[in-house]
Short mmCIF file of C-alpha atoms and ligand atoms in Angstrom, two decimals:
data_model
loop_
_atom_site.label_atom_id
_atom_site.label_comp_id
_atom_site.label_asym_id
_atom_site.label_seq_id
_atom_site.Cartn_x
_atom_site.Cartn_y
_atom_site.Cartn_z
CA MET A 1 21.33 5.21 10.67
CA LYS A 2 18.10 4.47 12.19
CA PHE A 3 14.79 6.16 11.70
CA LYS A 4 12.30 5.45 14.37
CA ILE A 5 8.75 6.35 13.80
CA GLY A 6 5.65 6.00 15.94
CA PHE A 7 2.17 7.11 15.25
CA ASP A 8 -0.91 6.82 17.31
CA GLY A 9 -3.64 8.15 15.04
CA TYR A 10 -6.55 6.23 16.34
CA SER A 11 -7.78 5.72 19.88
CA LYS A 12 -6.40 2.48 21.34
CA GLU A 13 -8.54 -0.56 21.21
CA LYS A 14 -10.71 -0.81 24.31
CA GLU A 15 -11.25 -4.09 25.94
CA PHE A 16 -14.26 -4.94 28.05
CA PRO A 17 -15.69 -8.23 29.22
CA VAL A 18 -18.79 -9.61 27.62
CA ASP A 19 -20.04 -13.08 28.55
CA ASN A 20 -16.83 -13.64 30.46
CA ARG A 21 -14.86 -13.23 27.28
CA ILE A 22 -12.61 -10.40 26.33
CA VAL A 23 -13.68 -8.90 23.13
CA THR A 24 -11.90 -6.21 21.25
CA GLU A 25 -13.88 -3.10 20.46
CA GLU A 26 -12.21 -1.98 17.33
CA LYS A 27 -14.78 -1.27 14.67
CA VAL A 28 -17.94 -0.18 16.35
CA PRO A 29 -19.95 1.42 13.56
CA VAL A 30 -21.44 4.84 14.15
CA LYS A 31 -24.07 5.86 11.63
CA SER A 32 -23.04 9.03 9.93
CA LEU A 33 -23.39 11.08 6.81
CA VAL A 34 -19.89 11.95 5.59
CA GLN A 35 -18.55 14.31 3.00
CA VAL A 36 -15.83 12.62 0.93
CA ARG A 37 -13.35 14.40 -1.24
CA PHE A 38 -11.72 12.54 -4.09
CA PRO A 39 -8.32 14.18 -4.82
CA ASN A 40 -7.86 12.47 -8.14
CA ARG A 41 -11.20 13.55 -9.40
CA GLY A 42 -11.38 17.04 -7.89
CA ARG A 43 -14.88 16.13 -6.54
CA SER A 44 -16.53 16.04 -3.21
CA LEU A 45 -19.76 14.04 -2.44
CA ALA A 46 -21.87 12.92 0.47
CA TYR A 47 -22.10 9.26 1.49
CA TYR A 48 -24.02 7.27 4.05
CA ASN A 49 -21.96 5.21 6.52
CA ASP A 50 -23.28 2.50 8.86
CA LYS A 51 -20.20 0.26 8.88
CA PHE A 52 -17.45 2.26 10.52
CA ASP A 53 -16.60 4.87 13.04
CA LEU A 54 -15.43 7.56 10.67
CA HIS A 55 -13.49 10.71 11.34
CA VAL A 56 -12.26 13.66 9.44
CA GLY A 57 -9.04 12.69 7.60
CA ASP A 58 -9.93 9.02 7.18
CA LEU A 59 -9.07 7.42 3.91
CA VAL A 60 -12.15 5.66 2.47
CA PHE A 61 -13.53 3.83 -0.56
CA VAL A 62 -17.13 3.97 -1.59
CA ASP A 63 -19.57 2.17 -3.90
CA GLY A 64 -21.32 3.84 -6.87
CA LYS A 65 -19.74 5.69 -9.67
CA LEU A 66 -16.53 6.59 -7.76
CA GLU A 67 -15.94 2.94 -6.73
CA GLY A 68 -12.22 2.24 -6.55
CA GLU A 69 -11.28 5.90 -6.10
CA ARG A 70 -9.51 6.88 -2.96
CA GLY A 71 -11.49 9.54 -0.88
CA ILE A 72 -10.71 11.55 2.16
CA VAL A 73 -13.48 12.25 4.78
CA THR A 74 -13.76 16.02 5.14
CA ASP A 75 -16.85 16.22 7.31
CA VAL A 76 -18.93 13.86 9.51
CA SER A 77 -22.54 14.52 10.55
CA TYR A 78 -24.43 12.40 13.07
CA ALA A 79 -27.83 14.25 13.02
CA PHE A 80 -29.50 13.63 9.70
CA LYS A 81 -32.45 12.23 7.98
CA ILE A 82 -32.00 11.01 4.45
CA LYS A 83 -33.71 8.80 1.89
CA LEU A 84 -31.34 5.76 1.78
CA SER A 85 -31.95 5.14 -1.87
CA ASP A 86 -30.49 8.54 -2.68
CA TYR A 87 -27.07 7.79 -1.14
CA LYS A 88 -24.15 5.46 -1.96
CA ARG A 89 -22.16 4.15 0.96
CA VAL A 90 -18.66 3.99 2.42
CA ILE A 91 -17.46 0.35 1.87
CA ALA A 92 -13.95 0.42 3.37
CA VAL A 93 -11.73 2.56 5.53
CA ALA A 94 -7.95 2.21 5.36
CA ASP A 95 -5.89 1.61 8.45
CA THR A 96 -3.12 4.24 8.13
CA THR A 97 -1.53 3.68 11.55
CA VAL A 98 2.13 2.83 11.46
CA ASN A 99 4.07 1.92 14.61
CA GLY A 100 7.64 0.79 14.73
CA GLU A 101 11.15 1.19 13.48
CA LEU A 102 11.98 1.99 9.94
CA TYR A 103 15.40 2.28 8.37
CA PHE A 104 16.75 4.67 5.81
CA GLY A 105 16.92 2.98 2.42
CA GLY A 106 17.54 5.52 -0.30
CA SER A 107 14.21 6.88 -1.64
CA HIS A 108 12.36 4.48 0.63
CA LEU A 109 12.10 3.53 4.22
CA VAL A 110 12.69 -0.10 5.09
CA SER A 111 11.35 -2.48 7.71
CA PHE A 112 12.56 -5.94 8.62
CA ASP A 113 9.60 -6.64 10.84
CA ARG A 114 6.57 -8.30 9.25
CA SER A 115 4.08 -6.41 11.44
CA ILE A 116 5.08 -2.77 10.74
CA ILE A 117 4.21 -2.11 7.10
CA PRO A 118 2.72 -5.39 5.86
CA TYR A 119 1.42 -5.66 2.31
CA ASP A 120 -2.23 -5.95 3.18
CA LYS A 121 -2.18 -2.83 5.27
CA ILE A 122 -0.39 -0.67 2.66
CA ARG A 123 -2.59 -2.16 -0.14
CA GLY A 124 -5.55 -0.65 1.65
CA TRP A 125 -4.09 2.82 1.21
CA PHE A 126 -4.31 2.41 -2.54
CA LEU A 127 -6.99 -0.08 -3.45
CA PRO A 128 -10.45 -1.11 -2.25
CA PRO A 129 -10.92 -4.57 -0.77
CA ALA A 130 -10.17 -7.28 -3.37
CA ASP A 131 -13.15 -8.53 -5.37
CA ASP A 132 -14.26 -12.12 -5.53
CA GLU A 133 -13.26 -12.40 -9.17
CA GLU A 134 -11.38 -15.47 -10.03
CA TYR A 135 -8.13 -15.09 -11.86
CA ALA A 136 -6.10 -17.48 -13.93
CA VAL A 137 -2.42 -17.05 -13.53
CA GLY A 138 0.12 -18.56 -15.80
CA SER A 139 3.88 -18.34 -15.44
CA ASP A 140 6.74 -19.23 -17.82
CA ASP A 141 9.39 -19.84 -15.15
CA LYS A 142 11.77 -17.89 -17.26
CA GLY A 143 14.07 -16.33 -14.69
CA PHE A 144 16.62 -13.56 -15.26
CA LEU A 145 19.36 -11.92 -13.29
CA LEU A 146 18.53 -8.65 -11.63
CA GLU A 147 22.08 -7.49 -12.29
CA LYS A 148 21.52 -8.00 -16.03
CA LEU A 149 18.52 -5.93 -16.61
CA ASP A 150 19.75 -5.11 -20.14
CA GLU A 151 18.85 -8.67 -21.00
CA PHE A 152 15.28 -8.20 -19.75
CA GLU A 153 12.97 -8.58 -22.73
CA ILE A 154 11.21 -5.27 -22.92
CA GLN A 155 10.63 -2.72 -25.73
CA PRO A 156 13.07 0.25 -25.27
CA GLN A 157 10.36 2.89 -25.13
CA ILE A 158 8.47 0.90 -22.45
CA ALA A 159 11.69 0.54 -20.48
CA ASP A 160 12.12 4.29 -20.66
CA ARG A 161 8.70 4.86 -19.24
CA GLY A 162 9.53 2.33 -16.50
CA PHE A 163 12.71 4.26 -15.73
CA ASP A 164 10.62 7.47 -15.37
CA TYR A 165 8.29 5.69 -13.00
CA TYR A 166 11.21 4.45 -10.93
CA ASN A 167 12.83 7.94 -10.87
CA HIS A 168 9.52 9.47 -9.75
CA ASN A 169 9.12 6.93 -6.93
CA LYS A 170 6.02 5.33 -8.49
CA VAL A 171 7.03 2.06 -6.93
CA VAL A 172 5.38 3.13 -3.71
CA TYR A 173 5.80 -0.17 -1.88
CA LEU A 174 7.61 -3.46 -2.27
CA CYS A 175 8.23 -6.43 0.00
CA LEU A 176 10.06 -9.73 -0.10
CA ASP A 177 9.22 -12.52 2.27
CA GLY A 178 11.50 -15.39 1.71
CA ILE A 179 11.56 -15.66 -2.08
CA HIS A 180 8.07 -14.29 -2.60
CA GLY A 181 7.72 -10.59 -3.46
CA LYS A 182 4.88 -8.17 -3.84
CA ALA A 183 4.74 -4.54 -4.95
CA ILE A 184 2.42 -1.68 -5.59
CA VAL A 185 3.29 0.64 -8.49
CA GLU A 186 1.19 3.80 -8.84
CA GLY A 187 0.61 4.51 -12.50
CA SER A 188 -2.57 6.11 -13.80
CA THR A 189 -4.12 3.86 -11.16
CA PRO A 190 -2.38 1.57 -8.61
CA TYR A 191 -1.21 -1.82 -9.90
CA GLU A 192 -0.27 -4.93 -7.86
CA LEU A 193 2.73 -6.99 -8.87
CA THR A 194 4.06 -10.28 -7.67
CA PHE A 195 7.43 -11.94 -8.25
CA ASP A 196 9.92 -14.41 -6.90
CA TYR A 197 13.55 -13.53 -6.12
CA LYS A 198 16.28 -15.97 -5.21
CA ASN A 199 20.05 -15.91 -5.62
CA GLY A 200 20.01 -12.81 -7.69
CA GLU A 201 17.36 -14.19 -10.04
CA VAL A 202 13.84 -12.82 -10.63
CA SER A 203 11.11 -15.15 -11.93
CA ASN A 204 7.34 -15.29 -12.15
CA LEU A 205 7.06 -11.57 -12.56
CA ILE A 206 3.38 -10.60 -13.01
CA CYS A 207 1.60 -7.24 -13.09
CA ASP A 208 -2.17 -6.95 -12.85
CA CYS A 209 -2.32 -4.32 -15.65
CA PHE A 210 -2.70 -7.53 -17.68
CA CYS A 211 -0.25 -6.52 -20.46
CA SER A 212 0.67 -9.57 -22.54
CA PHE A 213 4.20 -8.24 -22.73
CA HIS A 214 6.52 -6.87 -20.02
CA CYS A 215 5.27 -3.51 -18.92
CA LYS A 216 6.61 -0.26 -17.51
CA HIS A 217 5.44 -1.17 -14.02
CA GLU A 218 7.46 -4.34 -14.02
CA PHE A 219 10.54 -2.55 -15.20
CA ALA A 220 10.15 0.18 -12.59
CA LEU A 221 9.76 -2.51 -9.89
CA LEU A 222 13.00 -4.23 -11.03
CA LEU A 223 14.90 -0.93 -10.80
CA GLN A 224 13.54 -0.22 -7.37
CA LEU A 225 14.21 -3.78 -6.14
CA ARG A 226 17.79 -3.55 -7.38
CA GLU A 227 18.27 -0.19 -5.60
CA THR A 228 16.68 -1.32 -2.28
CA LEU A 229 18.59 -4.64 -2.12
CA LYS A 230 21.93 -2.81 -2.74
CA VAL A 231 21.16 -0.46 0.23
CA ILE A 232 20.11 -3.42 2.40
CA GLU A 233 23.25 -5.40 1.43
CA LYS A 234 25.48 -2.38 2.31
CA HIS A 235 23.96 -1.29 5.54
CA TYR A 236 21.49 -3.86 6.99
CA GLU A 237 22.72 -7.29 5.90
CA ASP A 238 22.47 -8.77 9.40
CA LEU A 239 18.92 -7.59 10.01
CA TYR A 240 17.81 -8.94 6.56
CA GLU A 241 19.56 -12.31 7.21
CA GLN A 242 17.73 -12.66 10.57
CA SER A 243 14.33 -11.81 9.27
CA ASP A 244 14.48 -13.13 5.69
CA TYR A 245 12.03 -10.34 5.03
CA PHE A 246 11.97 -6.73 4.16
CA ALA A 247 9.34 -4.21 3.12
CA ALA A 248 10.07 -0.77 1.65
CA ILE A 249 7.75 2.15 1.41
CA CYS A 250 8.30 5.36 -0.44
CA LYS A 251 9.11 8.24 2.04
CA ALA A 252 6.49 10.59 0.54
CA THR A 253 3.79 7.91 0.65
CA LEU A 254 4.43 7.32 4.37
CA LEU A 255 4.40 11.04 5.03
CA ASN A 256 1.19 11.58 3.03
CA TYR A 257 -0.77 8.69 4.43
CA ALA A 258 0.46 7.82 7.95
CA MET A 259 1.12 11.46 8.97
CA ASN A 260 -1.96 13.18 7.75
CA THR A 261 -3.50 16.03 9.61
CA ASP A 262 -5.55 14.59 12.45
CA LYS A 263 -2.93 12.45 14.00
CA SER A 264 -0.57 12.58 16.90
CA GLY A 265 2.72 10.71 16.91
CA SER A 266 6.47 11.14 16.94
CA ILE A 267 9.64 10.57 14.93
CA VAL A 268 12.97 9.73 16.47
CA LEU A 269 16.01 10.01 14.21
CA GLY A 270 19.04 8.28 15.21
ZN1 LIG B 301 1.86 -3.43 -15.62
#
């Protein structure tokens, strides 16, 4: 079964010659004062924007007290005069366009094309741009078989919470490129996870909630990875073999973000 999906939420990039070169007009900033609603906080505040061309429905991140919170633009004004020191700014806008073919994969939709739902794009739906902080990463190289999750060293009550997360599709996204995997698990806030997977064995599993023990996010990811790989093995083995890549996104996440109000687009089921 195929699930084709095509969205065209933003105007196409315009090309025009400047100095005999072709430049891409993608992010021409238009100064504006925007009203931003933060669904997780139940608040709405005004922000100054001079970096982007913003529209109602855009998913943005801001600086100030609500830094790191996802916001939705609910109003855009172009005629205004404000004291700049009174306003915080919009610092990032997420690219929520998705164009291409996705396949049914249980609770998720799956792509075998690296360009359709790449990690960096989907990350921007959940998290502000990465900071410049330096991180030290250690790994113990202790692998374990995905088929033997009962041997995974995790406290039973944490495993139960992880199972709940998995059941409620909190593993909103995961991808595996060669042996290197990444995932986003939406707990109280979104967490980024990385792992390696080869010949049925998971290793170097790390979650940025920085628990010193195996956490519920990791366990949820393992359950989702197992489910998605089973579906792929059963229905799309050839596609996966060709690409050596898959990405899976929770259906509800795709509907909420890529199909929000202001967009045009189409779905072809087949
Ligand atoms: Zn975690």
